Amino acid sequence: MKPRVTPPVFKGGLHDARTATVIGRWLGPAFAVCFLTGLVSHFMQHPPGWLADDLPSRPVWGYRLTQGLHVASGIAAIPLLLAKLWTVYPRLFEWPALRSVRHALERLSVAVLVAGAVFELATGLLNTAQWYPWPFSFVPVHYAVGWLVVGALLLHIAVKSPEIRAHWTRRSPGTLALPAVDEPDRRSLLAALTAAVGAVTLTTVGQSFTPLKGFILFAPRHPDKGPQTLPVNRTAAAAGVGRIAHEEYRLTVAGPRPYTLTLDELRALPQHEVELPIACVEGWSRSARWTGVRVADLLERAGVPEQARVRVVSLQLRGGYRVSEMGHRHARDPLTLLALRLNGEELDPDHGYPARLIAPDRPGVLQTKWVGRLEVVA
Ligand SMILES: Nc1nc2c(c(=O)[nH]1)N[C@H]1C(S)=C(S)[C@@H](COP(=O)(O)O)O[C@H]1N2
Ligand SMILES: [Mo]
């Protein structure tokens, strides 16, 4: 069959299997880290019943590390994916477009892989900026497409394994067929790519890896910016709670021996101080010094059974994050506090005045602010 339109001829170098393989050696691990840390994040936020009571509360920095890696590996994958797509795009003009059923299936799987990968990186990046310019809900779609990408990627690696093996190192047998004259250009491309990955990482990773916060250029959050030098995701005004009046505040602890405390009574209970990070799913994280009452002490006083799953309910009336649940490991961890103070001061209204949950190894979305009630999950 003769093409009706003459397909373009790509005379430039580096649109070859060796370059594609070398970039893939970095892109593959970036996607693997991103996918696995994404799974961790998903199961910490939406644990299935059998897992909900066994989520660990240690190490305290666990979620901070996995979610920091999730966002960092996703950002690093952006220049890598762009370079990879540039290397292989002449294949779009392959002729004949479909040679066989097998060839058609292979091209289809690559189309799914490319579309899914671009979708994941784009929605993830916009999510770090808390910008949702789409009609679907981010979490379930980003999660489902993650599986799609991993499936398509495994298939792609399987299909391409002979070429990957042939081009893995410069001395691989198949590489001899390629013009060696390309090698200096390839090295320049890879050096530029390494610099690009280094640059996007260095200028964003300080949002969770605070020793590098001085280099932040593009990260949407600076870990120092916010009341009491801690970023705020939803302000009291945005949540519709405003400033809760001292005299009107009540904490209710429901259990076999339910009780209610005023703010003064809560302040009169034994106070503990902990150093714990808020680790937001959007990639920023910041450690702080929190002071307050141990949740374990509050539960014990209400006669809540040791193994019970606990629900934390906010005084916020609407919104996705007004309620969170925790298994007994988090509920009974001595570091889990109903915090009243942050870095030595009374909580700012935006940080959950008069009381917010702070627990170790837990996604920021579950660190409920403006807590009004603790209860046992039936
Ligand atoms: N009631 C309530 N608690 C909440 C939220 C919320 O919207 N409502 N946002 C959560 C999110 S997404 C994060 S990351 C942390 C941010 O904590 P900060 O604003 O106190 O720094 O609070 C969490 N607690
Ligand atoms: Mo968050």
mmCIF file of C-alpha atoms and ligand atoms in Angstrom:
data_model
loop_
_atom_site.group_PDB
_atom_site.id
_atom_site.type_symbol
_atom_site.label_atom_id
_atom_site.label_comp_id
_atom_site.label_asym_id
_atom_site.label_seq_id
_atom_site.Cartn_x
_atom_site.Cartn_y
_atom_site.Cartn_z
ATOM 1 C CA MET A 1 0.000 0.000 0.000
ATOM 2 C CA LYS A 2 1.368 3.419 -0.895
ATOM 3 C CA PRO A 3 0.704 6.248 1.516
ATOM 4 C CA ARG A 4 -1.486 8.970 0.072
ATOM 5 C CA VAL A 5 0.617 11.569 1.824
ATOM 6 C CA THR A 6 4.344 11.049 1.905
ATOM 7 C CA PRO A 7 5.302 10.520 5.539
ATOM 8 C CA PRO A 8 7.901 12.966 6.821
ATOM 9 C CA VAL A 9 11.490 11.817 6.917
ATOM 10 C CA PHE A 10 13.317 12.412 10.197
ATOM 11 C CA LYS A 11 16.940 13.008 9.445
ATOM 12 C CA GLY A 12 17.824 14.304 12.912
ATOM 13 C CA GLY A 13 19.566 12.030 15.335
ATOM 14 C CA LEU A 14 18.523 10.679 18.720
ATOM 15 C CA HIS A 15 15.117 9.413 17.602
ATOM 16 C CA ASP A 16 16.459 5.944 18.190
ATOM 17 C CA ALA A 17 16.017 2.947 20.426
ATOM 18 C CA ARG A 18 19.243 3.559 22.340
ATOM 19 C CA THR A 19 18.145 7.067 23.384
ATOM 20 C CA ALA A 20 14.635 5.836 24.205
ATOM 21 C CA THR A 21 16.100 3.038 26.339
ATOM 22 C CA VAL A 22 18.497 5.291 28.200
ATOM 23 C CA ILE A 23 15.721 7.767 29.080
ATOM 24 C CA GLY A 24 13.440 4.851 29.971
ATOM 25 C CA ARG A 25 15.991 3.655 32.499
ATOM 26 C CA TRP A 26 15.227 6.802 34.508
ATOM 27 C CA LEU A 27 11.578 7.220 33.627
ATOM 28 C CA GLY A 28 10.709 3.653 34.672
ATOM 29 C CA PRO A 29 12.063 4.009 38.233
ATOM 30 C CA ALA A 30 10.466 7.471 38.567
ATOM 31 C CA PHE A 31 7.090 5.962 37.653
ATOM 32 C CA ALA A 32 7.669 2.990 39.972
ATOM 33 C CA VAL A 33 8.415 5.256 42.953
ATOM 34 C CA CYS A 34 5.484 7.508 42.074
ATOM 35 C CA PHE A 35 3.077 4.573 41.782
ATOM 36 C CA LEU A 36 4.161 2.788 44.969
ATOM 37 C CA THR A 37 4.143 5.954 47.091
ATOM 38 C CA GLY A 38 0.774 6.795 45.524
ATOM 39 C CA LEU A 39 -0.563 3.448 46.710
ATOM 40 C CA VAL A 40 0.723 4.184 50.214
ATOM 41 C CA SER A 41 -1.042 7.537 50.138
ATOM 42 C CA HIS A 42 -4.265 5.999 48.881
ATOM 43 C CA PHE A 43 -4.333 3.305 51.547
ATOM 44 C CA MET A 44 -3.468 5.750 54.327
ATOM 45 C CA GLN A 45 -6.389 7.946 53.282
ATOM 46 C CA HIS A 46 -8.922 5.326 52.242
ATOM 47 C CA PRO A 47 -7.947 2.090 53.970
ATOM 48 C CA PRO A 48 -10.145 -0.905 53.215
ATOM 49 C CA GLY A 49 -11.791 -2.356 56.341
ATOM 50 C CA TRP A 50 -9.202 -5.086 56.900
ATOM 51 C CA LEU A 51 -6.361 -2.554 56.873
ATOM 52 C CA ALA A 52 -7.965 0.361 58.716
ATOM 53 C CA ASP A 53 -6.997 -0.925 62.162
ATOM 54 C CA ASP A 54 -3.474 -1.902 61.235
ATOM 55 C CA LEU A 55 -2.110 1.264 59.689
ATOM 56 C CA PRO A 56 1.143 1.981 61.513
ATOM 57 C CA SER A 57 1.619 5.245 63.414
ATOM 58 C CA ARG A 58 5.412 5.002 63.133
ATOM 59 C CA PRO A 59 7.801 6.195 61.937
ATOM 60 C CA VAL A 60 6.346 9.625 62.657
ATOM 61 C CA TRP A 61 7.800 10.958 59.393
ATOM 62 C CA GLY A 62 6.580 8.008 57.309
ATOM 63 C CA TYR A 63 3.864 9.777 55.335
ATOM 64 C CA ARG A 64 5.969 12.910 55.035
ATOM 65 C CA LEU A 65 8.654 10.827 53.301
ATOM 66 C CA THR A 66 6.384 8.785 51.015
ATOM 67 C CA GLN A 67 4.262 11.744 49.950
ATOM 68 C CA GLY A 68 7.341 13.952 49.491
ATOM 69 C CA LEU A 69 8.754 11.233 47.225
ATOM 70 C CA HIS A 70 5.432 10.889 45.396
ATOM 71 C CA VAL A 71 5.322 14.545 44.427
ATOM 72 C CA ALA A 72 9.088 14.803 43.791
ATOM 73 C CA SER A 73 9.196 11.708 41.555
ATOM 74 C CA GLY A 74 6.127 12.940 39.668
ATOM 75 C CA ILE A 75 7.716 16.337 39.061
ATOM 76 C CA ALA A 76 11.027 14.737 38.014
ATOM 77 C CA ALA A 77 9.125 12.510 35.590
ATOM 78 C CA ILE A 78 7.813 15.528 33.662
ATOM 79 C CA PRO A 79 11.080 16.478 31.868
ATOM 80 C CA LEU A 80 11.888 12.778 31.480
ATOM 81 C CA LEU A 81 8.547 12.045 29.833
ATOM 82 C CA LEU A 82 8.841 15.078 27.547
ATOM 83 C CA ALA A 83 12.304 13.947 26.406
ATOM 84 C CA LYS A 84 11.086 10.412 25.878
ATOM 85 C CA LEU A 85 8.115 11.603 23.811
ATOM 86 C CA TRP A 86 10.397 13.818 21.746
ATOM 87 C CA THR A 87 12.692 10.861 21.074
ATOM 88 C CA VAL A 88 9.915 8.591 19.862
ATOM 89 C CA TYR A 89 7.464 11.012 18.217
ATOM 90 C CA PRO A 90 8.585 10.212 14.632
ATOM 91 C CA ARG A 91 6.903 6.854 15.226
ATOM 92 C CA LEU A 92 3.587 8.661 15.078
ATOM 93 C CA PHE A 93 4.180 8.989 11.331
ATOM 94 C CA GLU A 94 5.101 5.334 10.798
ATOM 95 C CA TRP A 95 3.775 3.875 7.573
ATOM 96 C CA PRO A 96 1.910 1.625 7.161
ATOM 97 C CA ALA A 97 0.223 2.781 10.343
ATOM 98 C CA LEU A 98 -1.017 -0.689 11.198
ATOM 99 C CA ARG A 99 0.821 -3.737 9.929
ATOM 100 C CA SER A 100 -0.952 -6.497 11.811
ATOM 101 C CA VAL A 101 -3.295 -7.163 14.691
ATOM 102 C CA ARG A 102 -0.304 -7.461 17.006
ATOM 103 C CA HIS A 103 1.101 -4.169 15.756
ATOM 104 C CA ALA A 104 -2.292 -2.490 16.181
ATOM 105 C CA LEU A 105 -2.558 -3.738 19.776
ATOM 106 C CA GLU A 106 0.946 -2.577 20.531
ATOM 107 C CA ARG A 107 0.233 0.904 19.200
ATOM 108 C CA LEU A 108 -3.006 1.004 21.157
ATOM 109 C CA SER A 109 -1.171 0.125 24.367
ATOM 110 C CA VAL A 110 1.377 2.876 23.718
ATOM 111 C CA ALA A 111 -1.475 5.344 23.111
ATOM 112 C CA VAL A 112 -3.022 4.357 26.464
ATOM 113 C CA LEU A 113 0.369 4.650 28.160
ATOM 114 C CA VAL A 114 1.129 8.093 26.747
ATOM 115 C CA ALA A 115 -2.353 9.481 27.392
ATOM 116 C CA GLY A 116 -2.452 8.038 30.909
ATOM 117 C CA ALA A 117 1.054 9.199 31.816
ATOM 118 C CA VAL A 118 0.413 12.745 30.575
ATOM 119 C CA PHE A 119 -2.907 12.785 32.433
ATOM 120 C CA GLU A 120 -1.370 11.609 35.712
ATOM 121 C CA LEU A 121 1.519 14.068 35.655
ATOM 122 C CA ALA A 122 -0.679 16.986 34.587
ATOM 123 C CA THR A 123 -3.471 16.387 37.124
ATOM 124 C CA GLY A 124 -0.927 15.650 39.873
ATOM 125 C CA LEU A 125 0.973 18.848 39.179
ATOM 126 C CA LEU A 126 -2.182 20.976 39.126
ATOM 127 C CA ASN A 127 -3.308 19.308 42.339
ATOM 128 C CA THR A 128 -0.130 20.439 44.104
ATOM 129 C CA ALA A 129 -1.284 23.946 43.218
ATOM 130 C CA GLN A 130 -4.800 23.136 44.502
ATOM 131 C CA TRP A 131 -6.176 23.966 41.098
ATOM 132 C CA TYR A 132 -8.889 21.658 39.814
ATOM 133 C CA PRO A 133 -9.900 22.849 36.353
ATOM 134 C CA TRP A 134 -11.857 19.664 35.581
ATOM 135 C CA PRO A 135 -15.334 18.348 36.299
ATOM 136 C CA PHE A 136 -14.374 15.027 37.949
ATOM 137 C CA SER A 137 -13.150 14.409 41.452
ATOM 138 C CA PHE A 138 -9.369 14.217 41.544
ATOM 139 C CA VAL A 139 -8.589 11.413 43.984
ATOM 140 C CA PRO A 140 -10.542 8.444 42.511
ATOM 141 C CA VAL A 141 -9.668 9.335 38.918
ATOM 142 C CA HIS A 142 -5.960 9.938 39.597
ATOM 143 C CA TYR A 143 -5.899 6.618 41.474
ATOM 144 C CA ALA A 144 -7.684 4.595 38.780
ATOM 145 C CA VAL A 145 -5.609 6.018 35.923
ATOM 146 C CA GLY A 146 -2.485 5.203 37.973
ATOM 147 C CA TRP A 147 -3.336 1.505 37.652
ATOM 148 C CA LEU A 148 -4.030 1.946 33.953
ATOM 149 C CA VAL A 149 -0.609 3.521 33.411
ATOM 150 C CA VAL A 150 1.178 0.816 35.366
ATOM 151 C CA GLY A 151 -0.583 -1.905 33.389
ATOM 152 C CA ALA A 152 0.232 -0.250 30.070
ATOM 153 C CA LEU A 153 3.819 0.355 31.211
ATOM 154 C CA LEU A 154 4.399 -3.285 32.163
ATOM 155 C CA LEU A 155 2.986 -4.349 28.800
ATOM 156 C CA HIS A 156 5.195 -1.819 27.029
ATOM 157 C CA ILE A 157 8.316 -3.068 28.834
ATOM 158 C CA ALA A 158 7.405 -6.670 28.001
ATOM 159 C CA VAL A 159 6.830 -5.880 24.319
ATOM 160 C CA LYS A 160 10.007 -3.830 24.059
ATOM 161 C CA SER A 161 12.182 -6.144 26.141
ATOM 162 C CA PRO A 162 14.290 -7.358 23.180
ATOM 163 C CA GLU A 163 15.076 -3.761 22.178
ATOM 164 C CA ILE A 164 15.608 -2.705 25.784
ATOM 165 C CA ARG A 165 18.072 -5.560 26.225
ATOM 166 C CA ALA A 166 19.830 -4.732 22.960
ATOM 167 C CA HIS A 167 20.287 -1.072 23.858
ATOM 168 C CA TRP A 168 20.711 -1.218 27.633
ATOM 169 C CA THR A 169 24.413 -0.391 27.528
ATOM 170 C CA ARG A 170 26.556 1.156 24.833
ATOM 171 C CA ARG A 171 28.303 -2.158 24.444
ATOM 172 C CA SER A 172 25.063 -4.139 23.946
ATOM 173 C CA PRO A 173 25.250 -6.134 20.690
ATOM 174 C CA GLY A 174 22.286 -4.381 19.016
ATOM 175 C CA THR A 175 23.767 -0.945 19.565
ATOM 176 C CA LEU A 176 26.507 -1.600 17.007
ATOM 177 C CA ALA A 177 23.957 -1.074 14.265
ATOM 178 C CA LEU A 178 23.435 2.538 15.356
ATOM 179 C CA PRO A 179 25.643 5.298 14.051
ATOM 180 C CA ALA A 180 28.284 5.829 16.724
ATOM 181 C CA VAL A 181 28.452 9.455 15.596
ATOM 182 C CA ASP A 182 25.265 10.047 17.614
ATOM 183 C CA GLU A 183 26.965 9.179 20.879
ATOM 184 C CA PRO A 184 28.300 12.679 21.766
ATOM 185 C CA ASP A 185 24.878 14.203 20.956
ATOM 186 C CA ARG A 186 23.180 11.590 23.080
ATOM 187 C CA ARG A 187 25.494 12.388 25.943
ATOM 188 C CA SER A 188 24.665 16.102 25.606
ATOM 189 C CA LEU A 189 20.943 15.367 25.572
ATOM 190 C CA LEU A 190 21.264 13.243 28.696
ATOM 191 C CA ALA A 191 23.375 15.859 30.440
ATOM 192 C CA ALA A 192 20.749 18.512 29.660
ATOM 193 C CA LEU A 193 18.017 16.174 30.841
ATOM 194 C CA THR A 194 19.860 15.466 34.090
ATOM 195 C CA ALA A 195 20.231 19.210 34.609
ATOM 196 C CA ALA A 196 16.501 19.738 33.941
ATOM 197 C CA VAL A 197 15.493 17.021 36.407
ATOM 198 C CA GLY A 198 17.929 18.437 38.964
ATOM 199 C CA ALA A 199 16.581 21.947 38.462
ATOM 200 C CA VAL A 200 12.878 21.118 38.804
ATOM 201 C CA THR A 201 13.632 18.946 41.822
ATOM 202 C CA LEU A 202 15.878 21.455 43.583
ATOM 203 C CA THR A 203 13.419 24.329 43.082
ATOM 204 C CA THR A 204 10.391 22.414 44.417
ATOM 205 C CA VAL A 205 11.500 19.734 46.865
ATOM 206 C CA GLY A 206 12.057 22.253 49.699
ATOM 207 C CA GLN A 207 8.285 22.330 50.208
ATOM 208 C CA SER A 208 8.565 18.989 51.999
ATOM 209 C CA PHE A 209 12.328 18.554 52.483
ATOM 210 C CA THR A 210 12.729 21.758 54.464
ATOM 211 C CA PRO A 211 16.569 21.901 54.548
ATOM 212 C CA LEU A 212 16.264 22.876 50.854
ATOM 213 C CA LYS A 213 13.511 25.442 51.387
ATOM 214 C CA GLY A 214 15.950 28.220 50.428
ATOM 215 C CA PHE A 215 15.858 26.980 46.821
ATOM 216 C CA ILE A 216 12.089 27.005 46.397
ATOM 217 C CA LEU A 217 11.074 28.817 43.221
ATOM 218 C CA PHE A 218 8.120 26.981 41.751
ATOM 219 C CA ALA A 219 6.557 25.092 44.643
ATOM 220 C CA PRO A 220 3.096 26.501 45.341
ATOM 221 C CA ARG A 221 3.721 26.458 49.136
ATOM 222 C CA HIS A 222 6.584 27.782 51.109
ATOM 223 C CA PRO A 223 6.791 25.857 54.391
ATOM 224 C CA ASP A 224 7.380 29.067 56.358
ATOM 225 C CA LYS A 225 4.483 31.057 54.931
ATOM 226 C CA GLY A 226 1.298 31.093 56.928
ATOM 227 C CA PRO A 227 0.141 32.081 60.400
ATOM 228 C CA GLN A 228 2.572 30.832 63.084
ATOM 229 C CA THR A 229 5.003 29.949 60.250
ATOM 230 C CA LEU A 230 2.918 26.986 59.121
ATOM 231 C CA PRO A 231 1.063 26.837 55.789
ATOM 232 C CA VAL A 232 -2.712 26.693 55.837
ATOM 233 C CA ASN A 233 -4.774 24.664 53.436
ATOM 234 C CA ARG A 234 -8.245 25.776 54.373
ATOM 235 C CA THR A 235 -8.659 28.921 56.426
ATOM 236 C CA ALA A 236 -11.291 29.272 59.123
ATOM 237 C CA ALA A 237 -13.132 31.727 56.892
ATOM 238 C CA ALA A 238 -13.101 29.350 53.913
ATOM 239 C CA ALA A 239 -14.354 26.515 56.120
ATOM 240 C CA GLY A 240 -17.124 28.763 57.443
ATOM 241 C CA VAL A 241 -16.173 28.375 61.110
ATOM 242 C CA GLY A 242 -14.687 31.831 61.727
ATOM 243 C CA ARG A 243 -13.393 32.445 65.246
ATOM 244 C CA ILE A 244 -15.001 30.037 67.703
ATOM 245 C CA ALA A 245 -15.899 31.788 70.973
ATOM 246 C CA HIS A 246 -13.945 30.615 74.013
ATOM 247 C CA GLU A 247 -17.068 30.405 76.249
ATOM 248 C CA GLU A 248 -19.149 28.599 73.663
ATOM 249 C CA TYR A 249 -16.687 25.866 72.778
ATOM 250 C CA ARG A 250 -17.462 22.322 73.952
ATOM 251 C CA LEU A 251 -15.630 19.079 73.306
ATOM 252 C CA THR A 252 -17.817 15.979 73.473
ATOM 253 C CA VAL A 253 -16.233 12.560 73.907
ATOM 254 C CA ALA A 254 -18.773 9.847 73.157
ATOM 255 C CA GLY A 255 -18.283 6.357 74.568
ATOM 256 C CA PRO A 256 -19.610 4.115 77.334
ATOM 257 C CA ARG A 257 -19.078 7.049 79.768
ATOM 258 C CA PRO A 258 -19.638 10.105 77.570
ATOM 259 C CA TYR A 259 -18.717 13.590 78.775
ATOM 260 C CA THR A 260 -18.367 17.175 77.632
ATOM 261 C CA LEU A 261 -15.551 19.601 78.416
ATOM 262 C CA THR A 262 -15.296 23.371 78.207
ATOM 263 C CA LEU A 263 -12.121 24.913 76.823
ATOM 264 C CA ASP A 264 -10.929 25.790 80.336
ATOM 265 C CA GLU A 265 -11.487 22.206 81.467
ATOM 266 C CA LEU A 266 -9.557 20.941 78.453
ATOM 267 C CA ARG A 267 -6.689 23.311 79.255
ATOM 268 C CA ALA A 268 -6.662 22.092 82.860
ATOM 269 C CA LEU A 269 -6.001 18.476 81.820
ATOM 270 C CA PRO A 270 -2.389 17.180 81.677
ATOM 271 C CA GLN A 271 -0.716 18.781 78.647
ATOM 272 C CA HIS A 272 1.911 17.101 76.487
ATOM 273 C CA GLU A 273 4.284 18.506 73.925
ATOM 274 C CA VAL A 274 5.206 16.749 70.674
ATOM 275 C CA GLU A 275 7.212 17.639 67.574
ATOM 276 C CA LEU A 276 5.238 16.393 64.560
ATOM 277 C CA PRO A 277 4.888 17.325 60.898
ATOM 278 C CA ILE A 278 1.787 18.208 58.943
ATOM 279 C CA ALA A 279 2.323 16.338 55.669
ATOM 280 C CA CYS A 280 -0.194 17.464 53.084
ATOM 281 C CA VAL A 281 -1.082 15.202 50.156
ATOM 282 C CA GLU A 282 -0.349 18.179 47.911
ATOM 283 C CA GLY A 283 3.314 17.818 48.727
ATOM 284 C CA TRP A 284 4.150 20.440 51.326
ATOM 285 C CA SER A 285 5.190 19.417 54.757
ATOM 286 C CA ARG A 286 6.278 21.228 57.882
ATOM 287 C CA SER A 287 7.252 20.118 61.341
ATOM 288 C CA ALA A 288 5.990 22.011 64.370
ATOM 289 C CA ARG A 289 5.803 21.862 68.140
ATOM 290 C CA TRP A 290 2.306 21.018 69.339
ATOM 291 C CA THR A 291 0.950 21.106 72.887
ATOM 292 C CA GLY A 292 -2.307 19.573 74.033
ATOM 293 C CA VAL A 293 -4.158 16.670 75.584
ATOM 294 C CA ARG A 294 -3.437 13.056 74.659
ATOM 295 C CA VAL A 295 -6.305 11.581 72.661
ATOM 296 C CA ALA A 296 -5.639 8.264 74.448
ATOM 297 C CA ASP A 297 -6.321 9.964 77.821
ATOM 298 C CA LEU A 298 -9.579 11.476 76.550
ATOM 299 C CA LEU A 299 -10.744 8.111 75.184
ATOM 300 C CA GLU A 300 -9.789 6.236 78.317
ATOM 301 C CA ARG A 301 -11.811 8.611 80.481
ATOM 302 C CA ALA A 302 -14.862 7.859 78.321
ATOM 303 C CA GLY A 303 -14.287 4.119 78.709
ATOM 304 C CA VAL A 304 -13.647 3.634 74.981
ATOM 305 C CA PRO A 305 -12.318 0.089 74.354
ATOM 306 C CA GLU A 306 -8.574 -0.141 73.492
ATOM 307 C CA GLN A 307 -9.162 -1.591 70.030
ATOM 308 C CA ALA A 308 -11.918 0.824 68.987
ATOM 309 C CA ARG A 309 -11.737 2.836 65.793
ATOM 310 C CA VAL A 310 -12.291 6.508 66.515
ATOM 311 C CA ARG A 311 -13.981 9.255 64.534
ATOM 312 C CA VAL A 312 -12.887 12.865 64.883
ATOM 313 C CA VAL A 313 -15.602 15.368 63.990
ATOM 314 C CA SER A 314 -15.000 19.041 63.252
ATOM 315 C CA LEU A 315 -17.236 21.969 64.116
ATOM 316 C CA GLN A 316 -16.993 22.779 60.399
ATOM 317 C CA LEU A 317 -20.417 22.001 58.968
ATOM 318 C CA ARG A 318 -19.637 21.308 55.302
ATOM 319 C CA GLY A 319 -16.633 20.205 53.303
ATOM 320 C CA GLY A 320 -14.722 17.036 52.550
ATOM 321 C CA TYR A 321 -12.331 17.052 55.484
ATOM 322 C CA ARG A 322 -14.618 17.805 58.410
ATOM 323 C CA VAL A 323 -14.522 14.189 59.634
ATOM 324 C CA SER A 324 -11.633 11.748 59.887
ATOM 325 C CA GLU A 325 -11.217 8.282 61.324
ATOM 326 C CA MET A 326 -8.277 6.529 62.912
ATOM 327 C CA GLY A 327 -7.515 2.990 63.992
ATOM 328 C CA HIS A 328 -6.419 2.107 67.504
ATOM 329 C CA ARG A 329 -2.701 2.475 66.709
ATOM 330 C CA HIS A 330 -3.126 6.160 65.953
ATOM 331 C CA ALA A 331 -5.817 6.744 68.581
ATOM 332 C CA ARG A 332 -3.694 5.208 71.358
ATOM 333 C CA ASP A 333 -0.325 6.537 70.250
ATOM 334 C CA PRO A 334 1.074 8.741 73.047
ATOM 335 C CA LEU A 335 2.083 11.293 70.377
ATOM 336 C CA THR A 336 -1.496 11.731 69.126
ATOM 337 C CA LEU A 337 -2.839 14.948 70.630
ATOM 338 C CA LEU A 338 -5.838 17.129 70.616
ATOM 339 C CA ALA A 339 -3.558 20.135 70.212
ATOM 340 C CA LEU A 340 -4.397 23.491 71.793
ATOM 341 C CA ARG A 341 -1.092 25.234 71.128
ATOM 342 C CA LEU A 342 1.330 25.499 68.220
ATOM 343 C CA ASN A 343 4.955 26.520 68.655
ATOM 344 C CA GLY A 344 4.145 27.801 72.129
ATOM 345 C CA GLU A 345 1.145 29.956 71.146
ATOM 346 C CA GLU A 346 -2.574 29.383 71.221
ATOM 347 C CA LEU A 347 -3.671 27.941 67.844
ATOM 348 C CA ASP A 348 -4.491 30.477 65.167
ATOM 349 C CA PRO A 349 -8.130 30.150 63.972
ATOM 350 C CA ASP A 350 -6.724 28.995 60.616
ATOM 351 C CA HIS A 351 -4.869 26.176 62.379
ATOM 352 C CA GLY A 352 -7.991 24.910 64.105
ATOM 353 C CA TYR A 353 -8.564 27.070 67.202
ATOM 354 C CA PRO A 354 -9.416 26.006 69.801
ATOM 355 C CA ALA A 355 -8.441 22.351 69.200
ATOM 356 C CA ARG A 356 -7.103 20.283 66.311
ATOM 357 C CA LEU A 357 -5.942 16.734 65.878
ATOM 358 C CA ILE A 358 -2.239 16.066 65.349
ATOM 359 C CA ALA A 359 -1.069 12.464 64.971
ATOM 360 C CA PRO A 360 2.159 10.824 63.762
ATOM 361 C CA ASP A 361 2.546 9.251 60.296
ATOM 362 C CA ARG A 362 -0.771 10.518 58.970
ATOM 363 C CA PRO A 363 -1.824 12.469 55.850
ATOM 364 C CA GLY A 364 -2.507 16.168 56.474
ATOM 365 C CA VAL A 365 -6.091 15.852 55.247
ATOM 366 C CA LEU A 366 -6.819 13.643 58.263
ATOM 367 C CA GLN A 367 -5.388 16.091 60.832
ATOM 368 C CA THR A 368 -8.829 17.495 61.561
ATOM 369 C CA LYS A 369 -9.129 21.116 62.689
ATOM 370 C CA TRP A 370 -11.766 22.765 64.945
ATOM 371 C CA VAL A 371 -12.469 19.425 66.649
ATOM 372 C CA GLY A 372 -15.795 19.312 68.506
ATOM 373 C CA ARG A 373 -16.335 15.601 69.011
ATOM 374 C CA LEU A 374 -14.543 12.275 69.419
ATOM 375 C CA GLU A 375 -16.647 9.157 69.011
ATOM 376 C CA VAL A 376 -16.352 5.421 68.495
ATOM 377 C CA VAL A 377 -16.970 4.132 64.971
ATOM 378 C CA ALA A 378 -19.731 1.537 65.225
HETATM 379 N N1 LIG B 1 -11.934 20.579 59.626
HETATM 380 C C1 LIG B 1 -10.946 20.578 58.698
HETATM 381 N N2 LIG B 1 -9.740 20.113 59.036
HETATM 382 C C2 LIG B 1 -8.732 20.082 58.118
HETATM 383 C C3 LIG B 1 -8.929 20.542 56.793
HETATM 384 C C4 LIG B 1 -10.236 21.032 56.471
HETATM 385 O O1 LIG B 1 -10.498 21.462 55.334
HETATM 386 N N3 LIG B 1 -11.207 21.028 57.440
HETATM 387 N N4 LIG B 1 -7.892 20.518 55.899
HETATM 388 C C5 LIG B 1 -6.871 19.491 56.142
HETATM 389 C C6 LIG B 1 -5.703 19.563 55.253
HETATM 390 S S1 LIG B 1 -5.926 19.191 53.614
HETATM 391 C C7 LIG B 1 -4.435 19.802 55.740
HETATM 392 S S2 LIG B 1 -3.039 19.584 54.794
HETATM 393 C C8 LIG B 1 -4.232 20.245 57.103
HETATM 394 C C9 LIG B 1 -3.505 21.557 57.009
HETATM 395 O O2 LIG B 1 -3.279 21.975 58.247
HETATM 396 P P1 LIG B 1 -3.012 23.522 58.580
HETATM 397 O O3 LIG B 1 -3.907 24.346 57.712
HETATM 398 O O4 LIG B 1 -3.368 23.580 60.022
HETATM 399 O O5 LIG B 1 -1.559 23.755 58.352
HETATM 400 O O6 LIG B 1 -5.436 20.408 57.816
HETATM 401 C C10 LIG B 1 -6.416 19.436 57.582
HETATM 402 N N5 LIG B 1 -7.523 19.619 58.500
HETATM 403 MO MO MO B 2 -3.835 18.705 52.753
#
